[in-house]
GROMACS .gro file of C-alpha atoms in nm:
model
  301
    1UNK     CA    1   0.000   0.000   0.000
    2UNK     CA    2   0.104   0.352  -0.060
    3UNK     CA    3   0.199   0.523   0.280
    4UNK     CA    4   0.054   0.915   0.400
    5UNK     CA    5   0.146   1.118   0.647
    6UNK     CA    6  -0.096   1.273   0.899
    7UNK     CA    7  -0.022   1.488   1.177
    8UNK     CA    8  -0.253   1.479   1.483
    9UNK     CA    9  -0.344   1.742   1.754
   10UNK     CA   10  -0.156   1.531   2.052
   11UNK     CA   11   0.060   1.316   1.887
   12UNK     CA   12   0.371   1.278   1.635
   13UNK     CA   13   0.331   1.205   1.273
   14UNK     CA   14   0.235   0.872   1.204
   15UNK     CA   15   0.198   0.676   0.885
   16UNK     CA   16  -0.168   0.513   0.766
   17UNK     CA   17  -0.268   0.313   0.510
   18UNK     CA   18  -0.402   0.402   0.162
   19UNK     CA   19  -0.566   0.153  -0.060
   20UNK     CA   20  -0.415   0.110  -0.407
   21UNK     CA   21  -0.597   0.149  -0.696
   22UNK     CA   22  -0.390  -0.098  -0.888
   23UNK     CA   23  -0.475  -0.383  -0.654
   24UNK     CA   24  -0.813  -0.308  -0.643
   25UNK     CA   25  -0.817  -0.386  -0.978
   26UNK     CA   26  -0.574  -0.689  -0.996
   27UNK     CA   27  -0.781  -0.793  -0.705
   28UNK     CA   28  -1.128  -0.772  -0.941
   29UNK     CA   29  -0.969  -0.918  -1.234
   30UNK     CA   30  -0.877  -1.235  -1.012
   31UNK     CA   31  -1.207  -1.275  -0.932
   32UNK     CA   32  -1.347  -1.226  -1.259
   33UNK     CA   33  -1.132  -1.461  -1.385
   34UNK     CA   34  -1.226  -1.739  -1.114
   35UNK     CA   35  -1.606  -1.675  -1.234
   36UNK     CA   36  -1.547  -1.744  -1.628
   37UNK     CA   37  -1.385  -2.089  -1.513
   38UNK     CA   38  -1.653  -2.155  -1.334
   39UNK     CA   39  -1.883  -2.048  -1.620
   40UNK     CA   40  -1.696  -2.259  -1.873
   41UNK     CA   41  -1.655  -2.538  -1.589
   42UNK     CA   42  -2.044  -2.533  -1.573
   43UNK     CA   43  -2.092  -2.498  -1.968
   44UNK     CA   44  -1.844  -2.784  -2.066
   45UNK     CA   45  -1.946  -3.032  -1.833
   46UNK     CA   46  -2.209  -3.219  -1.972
   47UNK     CA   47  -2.059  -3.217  -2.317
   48UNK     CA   48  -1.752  -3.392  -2.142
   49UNK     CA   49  -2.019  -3.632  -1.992
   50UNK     CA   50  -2.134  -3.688  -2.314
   51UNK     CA   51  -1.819  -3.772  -2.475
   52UNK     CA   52  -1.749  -3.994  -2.235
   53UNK     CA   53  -2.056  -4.165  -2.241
   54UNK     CA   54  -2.005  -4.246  -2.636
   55UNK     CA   55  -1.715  -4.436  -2.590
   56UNK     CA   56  -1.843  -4.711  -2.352
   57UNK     CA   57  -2.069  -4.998  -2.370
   58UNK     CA   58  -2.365  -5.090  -2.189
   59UNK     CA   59  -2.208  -5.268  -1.945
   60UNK     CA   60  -1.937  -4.972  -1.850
   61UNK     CA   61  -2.199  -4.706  -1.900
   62UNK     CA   62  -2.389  -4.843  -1.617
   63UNK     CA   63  -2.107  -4.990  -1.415
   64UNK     CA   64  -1.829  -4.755  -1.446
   65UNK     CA   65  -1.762  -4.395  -1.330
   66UNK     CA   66  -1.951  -4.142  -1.568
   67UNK     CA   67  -1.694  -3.858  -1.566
   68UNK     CA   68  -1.428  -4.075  -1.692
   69UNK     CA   69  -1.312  -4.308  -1.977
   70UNK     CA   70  -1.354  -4.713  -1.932
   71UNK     CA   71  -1.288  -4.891  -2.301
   72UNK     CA   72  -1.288  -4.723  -2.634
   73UNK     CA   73  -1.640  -4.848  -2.781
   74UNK     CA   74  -1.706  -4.524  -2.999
   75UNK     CA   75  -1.665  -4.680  -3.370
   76UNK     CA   76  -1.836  -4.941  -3.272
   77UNK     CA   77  -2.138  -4.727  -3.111
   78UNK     CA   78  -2.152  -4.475  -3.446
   79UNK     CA   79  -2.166  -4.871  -3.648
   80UNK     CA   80  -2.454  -4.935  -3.438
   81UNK     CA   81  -2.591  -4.548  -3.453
   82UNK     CA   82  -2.540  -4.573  -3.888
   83UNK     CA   83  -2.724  -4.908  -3.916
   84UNK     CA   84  -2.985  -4.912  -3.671
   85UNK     CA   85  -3.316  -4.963  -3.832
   86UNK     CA   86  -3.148  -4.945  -4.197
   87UNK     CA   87  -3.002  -4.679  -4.140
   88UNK     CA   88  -3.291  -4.417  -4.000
   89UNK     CA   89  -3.036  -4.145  -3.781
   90UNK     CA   90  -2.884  -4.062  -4.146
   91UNK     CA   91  -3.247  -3.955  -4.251
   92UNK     CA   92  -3.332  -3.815  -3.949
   93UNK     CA   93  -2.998  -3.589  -3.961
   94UNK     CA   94  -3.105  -3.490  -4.340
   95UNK     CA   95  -3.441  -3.387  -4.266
   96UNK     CA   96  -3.238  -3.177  -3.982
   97UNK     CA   97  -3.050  -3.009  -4.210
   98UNK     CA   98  -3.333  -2.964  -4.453
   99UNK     CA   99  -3.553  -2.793  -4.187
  100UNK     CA  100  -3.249  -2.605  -4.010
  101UNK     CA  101  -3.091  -2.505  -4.332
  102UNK     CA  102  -3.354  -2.410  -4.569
  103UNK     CA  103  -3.595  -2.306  -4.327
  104UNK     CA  104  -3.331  -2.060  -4.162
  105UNK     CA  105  -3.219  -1.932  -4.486
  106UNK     CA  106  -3.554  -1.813  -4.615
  107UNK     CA  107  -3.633  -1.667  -4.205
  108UNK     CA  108  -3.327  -1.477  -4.258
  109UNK     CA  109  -3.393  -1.342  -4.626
  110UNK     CA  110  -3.795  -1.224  -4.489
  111UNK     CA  111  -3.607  -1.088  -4.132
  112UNK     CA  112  -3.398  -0.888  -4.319
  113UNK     CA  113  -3.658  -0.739  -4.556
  114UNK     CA  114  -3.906  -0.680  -4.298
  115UNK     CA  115  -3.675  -0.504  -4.058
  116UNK     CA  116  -3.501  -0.278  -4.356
  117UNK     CA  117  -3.855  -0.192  -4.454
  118UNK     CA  118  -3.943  -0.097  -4.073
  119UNK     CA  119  -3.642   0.081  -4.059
  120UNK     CA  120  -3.588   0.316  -4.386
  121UNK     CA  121  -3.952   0.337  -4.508
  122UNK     CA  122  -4.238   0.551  -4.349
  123UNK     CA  123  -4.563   0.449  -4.391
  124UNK     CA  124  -4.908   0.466  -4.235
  125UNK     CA  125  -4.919   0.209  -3.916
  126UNK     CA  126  -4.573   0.150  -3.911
  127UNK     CA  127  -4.518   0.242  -3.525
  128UNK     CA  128  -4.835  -0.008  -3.483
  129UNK     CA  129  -4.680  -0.314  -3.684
  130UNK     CA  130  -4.323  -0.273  -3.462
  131UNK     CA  131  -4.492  -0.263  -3.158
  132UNK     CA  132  -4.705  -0.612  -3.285
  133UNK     CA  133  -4.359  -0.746  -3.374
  134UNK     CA  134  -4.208  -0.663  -3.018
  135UNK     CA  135  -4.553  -0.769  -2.863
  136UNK     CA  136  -4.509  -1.129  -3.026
  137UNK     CA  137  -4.221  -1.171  -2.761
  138UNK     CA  138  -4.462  -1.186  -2.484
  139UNK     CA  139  -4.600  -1.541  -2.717
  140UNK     CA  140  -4.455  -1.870  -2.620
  141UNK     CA  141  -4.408  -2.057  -2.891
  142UNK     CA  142  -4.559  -2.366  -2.763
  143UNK     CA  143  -4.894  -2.171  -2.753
  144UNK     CA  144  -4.902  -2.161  -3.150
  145UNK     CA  145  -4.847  -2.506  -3.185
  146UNK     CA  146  -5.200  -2.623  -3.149
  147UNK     CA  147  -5.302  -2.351  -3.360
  148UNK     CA  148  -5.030  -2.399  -3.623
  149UNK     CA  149  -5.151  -2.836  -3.633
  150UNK     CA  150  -5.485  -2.732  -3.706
  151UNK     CA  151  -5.451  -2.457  -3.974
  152UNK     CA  152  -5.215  -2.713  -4.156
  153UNK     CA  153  -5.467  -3.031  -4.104
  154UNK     CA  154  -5.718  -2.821  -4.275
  155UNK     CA  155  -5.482  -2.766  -4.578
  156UNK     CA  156  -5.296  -3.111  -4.570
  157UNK     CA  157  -4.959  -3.004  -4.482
  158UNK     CA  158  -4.947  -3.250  -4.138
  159UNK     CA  159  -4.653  -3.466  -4.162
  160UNK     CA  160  -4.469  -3.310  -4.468
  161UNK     CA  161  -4.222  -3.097  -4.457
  162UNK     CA  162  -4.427  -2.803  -4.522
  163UNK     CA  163  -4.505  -2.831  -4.208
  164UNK     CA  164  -4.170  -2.726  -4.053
  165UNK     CA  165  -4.021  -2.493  -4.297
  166UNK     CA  166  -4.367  -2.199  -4.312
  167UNK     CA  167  -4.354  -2.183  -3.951
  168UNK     CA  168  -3.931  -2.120  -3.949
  169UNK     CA  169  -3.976  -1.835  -4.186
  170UNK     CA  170  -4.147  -1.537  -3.957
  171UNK     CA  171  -3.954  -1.529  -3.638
  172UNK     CA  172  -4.060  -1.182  -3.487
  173UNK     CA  173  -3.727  -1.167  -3.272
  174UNK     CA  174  -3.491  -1.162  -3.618
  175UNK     CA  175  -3.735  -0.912  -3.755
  176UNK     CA  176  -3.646  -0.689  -3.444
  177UNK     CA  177  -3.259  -0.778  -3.469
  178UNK     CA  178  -3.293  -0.703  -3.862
  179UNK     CA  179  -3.435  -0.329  -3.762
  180UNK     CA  180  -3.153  -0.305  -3.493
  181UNK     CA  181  -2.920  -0.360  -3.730
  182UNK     CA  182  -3.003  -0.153  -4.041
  183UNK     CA  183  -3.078   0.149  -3.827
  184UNK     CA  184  -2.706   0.133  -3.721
  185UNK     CA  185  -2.549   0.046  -4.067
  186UNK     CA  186  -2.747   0.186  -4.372
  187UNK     CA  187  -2.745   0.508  -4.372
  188UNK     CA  188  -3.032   0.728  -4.553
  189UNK     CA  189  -2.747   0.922  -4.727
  190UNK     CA  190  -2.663   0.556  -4.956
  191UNK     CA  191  -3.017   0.494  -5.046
  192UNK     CA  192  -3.105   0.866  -5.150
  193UNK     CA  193  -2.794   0.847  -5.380
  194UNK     CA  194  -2.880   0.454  -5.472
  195UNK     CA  195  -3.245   0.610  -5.582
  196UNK     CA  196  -3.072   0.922  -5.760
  197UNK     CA  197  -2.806   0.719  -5.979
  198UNK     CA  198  -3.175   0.530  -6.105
  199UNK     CA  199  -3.154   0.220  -5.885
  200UNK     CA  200  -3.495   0.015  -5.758
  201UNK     CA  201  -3.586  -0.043  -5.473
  202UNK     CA  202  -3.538  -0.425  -5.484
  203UNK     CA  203  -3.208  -0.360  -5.640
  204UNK     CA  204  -3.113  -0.161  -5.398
  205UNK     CA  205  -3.205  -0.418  -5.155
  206UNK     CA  206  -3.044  -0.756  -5.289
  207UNK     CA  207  -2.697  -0.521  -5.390
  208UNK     CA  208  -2.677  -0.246  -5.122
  209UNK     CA  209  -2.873  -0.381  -4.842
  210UNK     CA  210  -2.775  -0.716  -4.787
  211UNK     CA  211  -2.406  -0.641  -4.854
  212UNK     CA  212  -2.393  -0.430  -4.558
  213UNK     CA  213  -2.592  -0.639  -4.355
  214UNK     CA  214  -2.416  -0.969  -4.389
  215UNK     CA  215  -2.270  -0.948  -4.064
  216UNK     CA  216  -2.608  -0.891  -3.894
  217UNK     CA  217  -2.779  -1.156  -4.119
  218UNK     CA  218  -2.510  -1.448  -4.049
  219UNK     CA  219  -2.585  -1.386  -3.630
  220UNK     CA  220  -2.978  -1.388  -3.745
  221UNK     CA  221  -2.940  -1.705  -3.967
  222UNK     CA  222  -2.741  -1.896  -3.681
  223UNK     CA  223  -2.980  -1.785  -3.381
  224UNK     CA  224  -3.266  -1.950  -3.650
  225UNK     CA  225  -3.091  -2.213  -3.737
  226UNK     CA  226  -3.028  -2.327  -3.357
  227UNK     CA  227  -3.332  -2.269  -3.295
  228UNK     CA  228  -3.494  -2.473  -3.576
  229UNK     CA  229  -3.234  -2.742  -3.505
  230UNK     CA  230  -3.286  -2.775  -3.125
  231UNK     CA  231  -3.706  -2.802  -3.167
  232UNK     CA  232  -3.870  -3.045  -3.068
  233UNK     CA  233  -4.230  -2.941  -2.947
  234UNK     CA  234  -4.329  -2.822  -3.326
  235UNK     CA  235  -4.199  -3.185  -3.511
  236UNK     CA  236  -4.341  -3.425  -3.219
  237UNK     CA  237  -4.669  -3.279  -3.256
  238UNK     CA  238  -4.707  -3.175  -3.680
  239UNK     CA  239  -4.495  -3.520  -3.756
  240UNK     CA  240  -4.623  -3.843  -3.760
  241UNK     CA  241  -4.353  -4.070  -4.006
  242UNK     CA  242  -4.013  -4.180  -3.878
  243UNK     CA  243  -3.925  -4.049  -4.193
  244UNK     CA  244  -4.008  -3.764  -4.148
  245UNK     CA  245  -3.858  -3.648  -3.818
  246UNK     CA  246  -3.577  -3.465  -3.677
  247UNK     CA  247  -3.312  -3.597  -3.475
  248UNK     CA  248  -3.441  -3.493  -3.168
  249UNK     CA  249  -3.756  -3.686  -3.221
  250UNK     CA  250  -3.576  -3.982  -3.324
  251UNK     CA  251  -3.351  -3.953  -3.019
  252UNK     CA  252  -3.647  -3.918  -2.820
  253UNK     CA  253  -3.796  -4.240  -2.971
  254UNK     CA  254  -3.502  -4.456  -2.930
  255UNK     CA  255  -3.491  -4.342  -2.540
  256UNK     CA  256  -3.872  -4.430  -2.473
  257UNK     CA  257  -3.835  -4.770  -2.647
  258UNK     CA  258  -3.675  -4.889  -2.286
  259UNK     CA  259  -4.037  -4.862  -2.145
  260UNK     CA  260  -4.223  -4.960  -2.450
  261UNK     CA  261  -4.061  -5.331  -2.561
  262UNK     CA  262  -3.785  -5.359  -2.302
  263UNK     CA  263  -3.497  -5.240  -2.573
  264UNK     CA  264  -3.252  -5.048  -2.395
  265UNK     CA  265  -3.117  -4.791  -2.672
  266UNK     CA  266  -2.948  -4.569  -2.435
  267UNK     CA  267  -2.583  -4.585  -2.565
  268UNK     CA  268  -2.720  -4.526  -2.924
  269UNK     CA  269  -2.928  -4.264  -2.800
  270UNK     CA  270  -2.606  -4.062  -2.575
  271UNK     CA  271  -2.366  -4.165  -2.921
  272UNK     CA  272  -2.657  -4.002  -3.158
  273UNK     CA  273  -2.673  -3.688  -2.936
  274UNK     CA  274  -2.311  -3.663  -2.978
  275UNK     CA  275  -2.324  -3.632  -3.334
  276UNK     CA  276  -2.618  -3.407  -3.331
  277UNK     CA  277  -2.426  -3.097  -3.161
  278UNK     CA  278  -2.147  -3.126  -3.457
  279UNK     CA  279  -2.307  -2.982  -3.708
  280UNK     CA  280  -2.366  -2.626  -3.477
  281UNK     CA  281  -2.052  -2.628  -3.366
  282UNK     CA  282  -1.915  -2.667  -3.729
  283UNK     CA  283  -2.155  -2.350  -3.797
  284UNK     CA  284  -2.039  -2.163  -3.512
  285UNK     CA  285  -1.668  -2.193  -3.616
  286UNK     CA  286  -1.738  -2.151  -3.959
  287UNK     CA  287  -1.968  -1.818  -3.924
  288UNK     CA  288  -1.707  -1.685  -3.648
  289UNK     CA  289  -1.528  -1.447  -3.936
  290UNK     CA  290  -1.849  -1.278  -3.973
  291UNK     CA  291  -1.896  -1.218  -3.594
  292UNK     CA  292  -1.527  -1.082  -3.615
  293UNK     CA  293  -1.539  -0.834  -3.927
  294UNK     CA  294  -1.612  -0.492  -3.836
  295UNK     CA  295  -1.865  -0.240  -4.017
  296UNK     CA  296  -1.748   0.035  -4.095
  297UNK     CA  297  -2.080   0.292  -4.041
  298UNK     CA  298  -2.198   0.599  -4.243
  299UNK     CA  299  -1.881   0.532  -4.483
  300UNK     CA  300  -2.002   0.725  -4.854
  301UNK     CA  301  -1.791   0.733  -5.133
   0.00000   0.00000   0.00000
């Protein structure tokens, strides 16, 4: 500690104590250190779980210690995962993809039109339709389930794949992060001189628009496609053909057969998991570059 002086009224000068600054903060940085561990401690455990789990058998997944490796099983679990039922987890991870992927994209394309045209156009009722958008927050998305099954019984869209990829393309929360993010990097400046030089208004959309915004739309497209790929209240109840379903309902199916006929699928079912957070981390590494690339605001030529 740094050391005053201070005279008193009846005694000599003595020396007190003053609190440095410098450790203060040293001192705070420990302990926000200690509490990202703990985060990531608390975050990575049950993938490690999981891991380990995929490499045993169903004798050591029951009889050994769950936080650490007995045997090296794993090729022979993904075998067992890759031929199960003729193969059925491959089609379940391709109608993942097909819902995820296609679904996402064309959520992201409609997000980002509907917030650039809530952000850079006036018209009548427009402070009425953003507050309906933000008001959608306060829906659960379970609640529009039932509704959703019934409006596609009546049309015949129940157990097709209509059925998952309508509802993935209006997502009110990527419609408010599309807004956030034109507001902050198109500038009315660009699209007066876009409309002066003779351009459209959807070419000034598909080239100008969504140029700037890619950064913006790759964080909307992977919040969708999470989203889309983690569901599973949506596809248990508007899918009825294992051929038909995602992975989490096939996951889900392989773990209740233990009650149902006595099968215990529980190794296939912790190996399939496995597999089925690859793909978003392969997304999340891949899409990192866009997360990373700074946009430049407000910049005219």
């Amino acid at each position: 500690m740094a050391l005053i002086e201070e005279r008193t009224r009846t005694g000599p000068v003595r020396r007190i104590g003053k609190p440095d600054p410098a450790a203060r903060s040293r001192g705070g940085q420990r302990f926000l250190l200690v509490g990202l561990v703990l985060a990531a401690a608390y975050s990575l455990f049950p993938v490690w779980w999981l891991l380990v789990a995929a490499t045993k058998d169903r004798t050591a997944l029951y009889q050994s210690n769950g936080l650490w490796f007995s045997g090296w099983h794993l090729w022979s679990n993904l075998h067992q995962v890759f031929t199960y039922e003729n193969g059925i987890f491959l089609r379940w991870t391709a109608n993942s993809f097909l819902y995820a992927g296609v679904g996402s994209l064309g959520g992201t394309l409609v997000a980002l039109a509907t917030g650039y045209g809530l952000a850079r156009f006036d018209f009548p009722g427009r402070g009425l339709v953003f507050a309906c958008v933000v008001g959608s927050f306060l829906v659960p998305i379970a609640l529009l389930t039932l509704p959703l099954y019934l409006l596609f019984s009546k049309i015949g869209l129940v157990d097709t794949p209509w059925a998952m990829l309508i509802p993935c393309l209006v997502n009110p929360f990527s419609v408010y992060l599309a807004k956030v993010y034109t507001e902050a990097t198109v500038p009315y400046e660009l699209l007066e001189a876009a409309r002066i030089d003779g351009a459209g208004e959807p070419r000034i959309f598909f080239s100008i628009v969504l140029r700037m915004m890619t950064t913006g739309g790759a964080t909307v497209f992977l919040l969708a496609f999470v989203n889309t790929w983690n569901a599973f209240f949506l596809p248990l109840t508007v899918l009825r053909g294992e051929e038909n379903w995602t992975l989490n309902l096939g996951l889900y199916n392989w773990s209740g057969k233990r009650l149902e006929s006595g099968v215990d699928l529980t190794g296939l079912v912790l190996t399939g998991a496995l597999l089925s957070i690859v793909p978003m981390a392969v997304m999340m590494v891949a899409m990192r570059r866009y997360w990373r690339t700074g946009v430049t605001l407000g910049a005219l030529k």
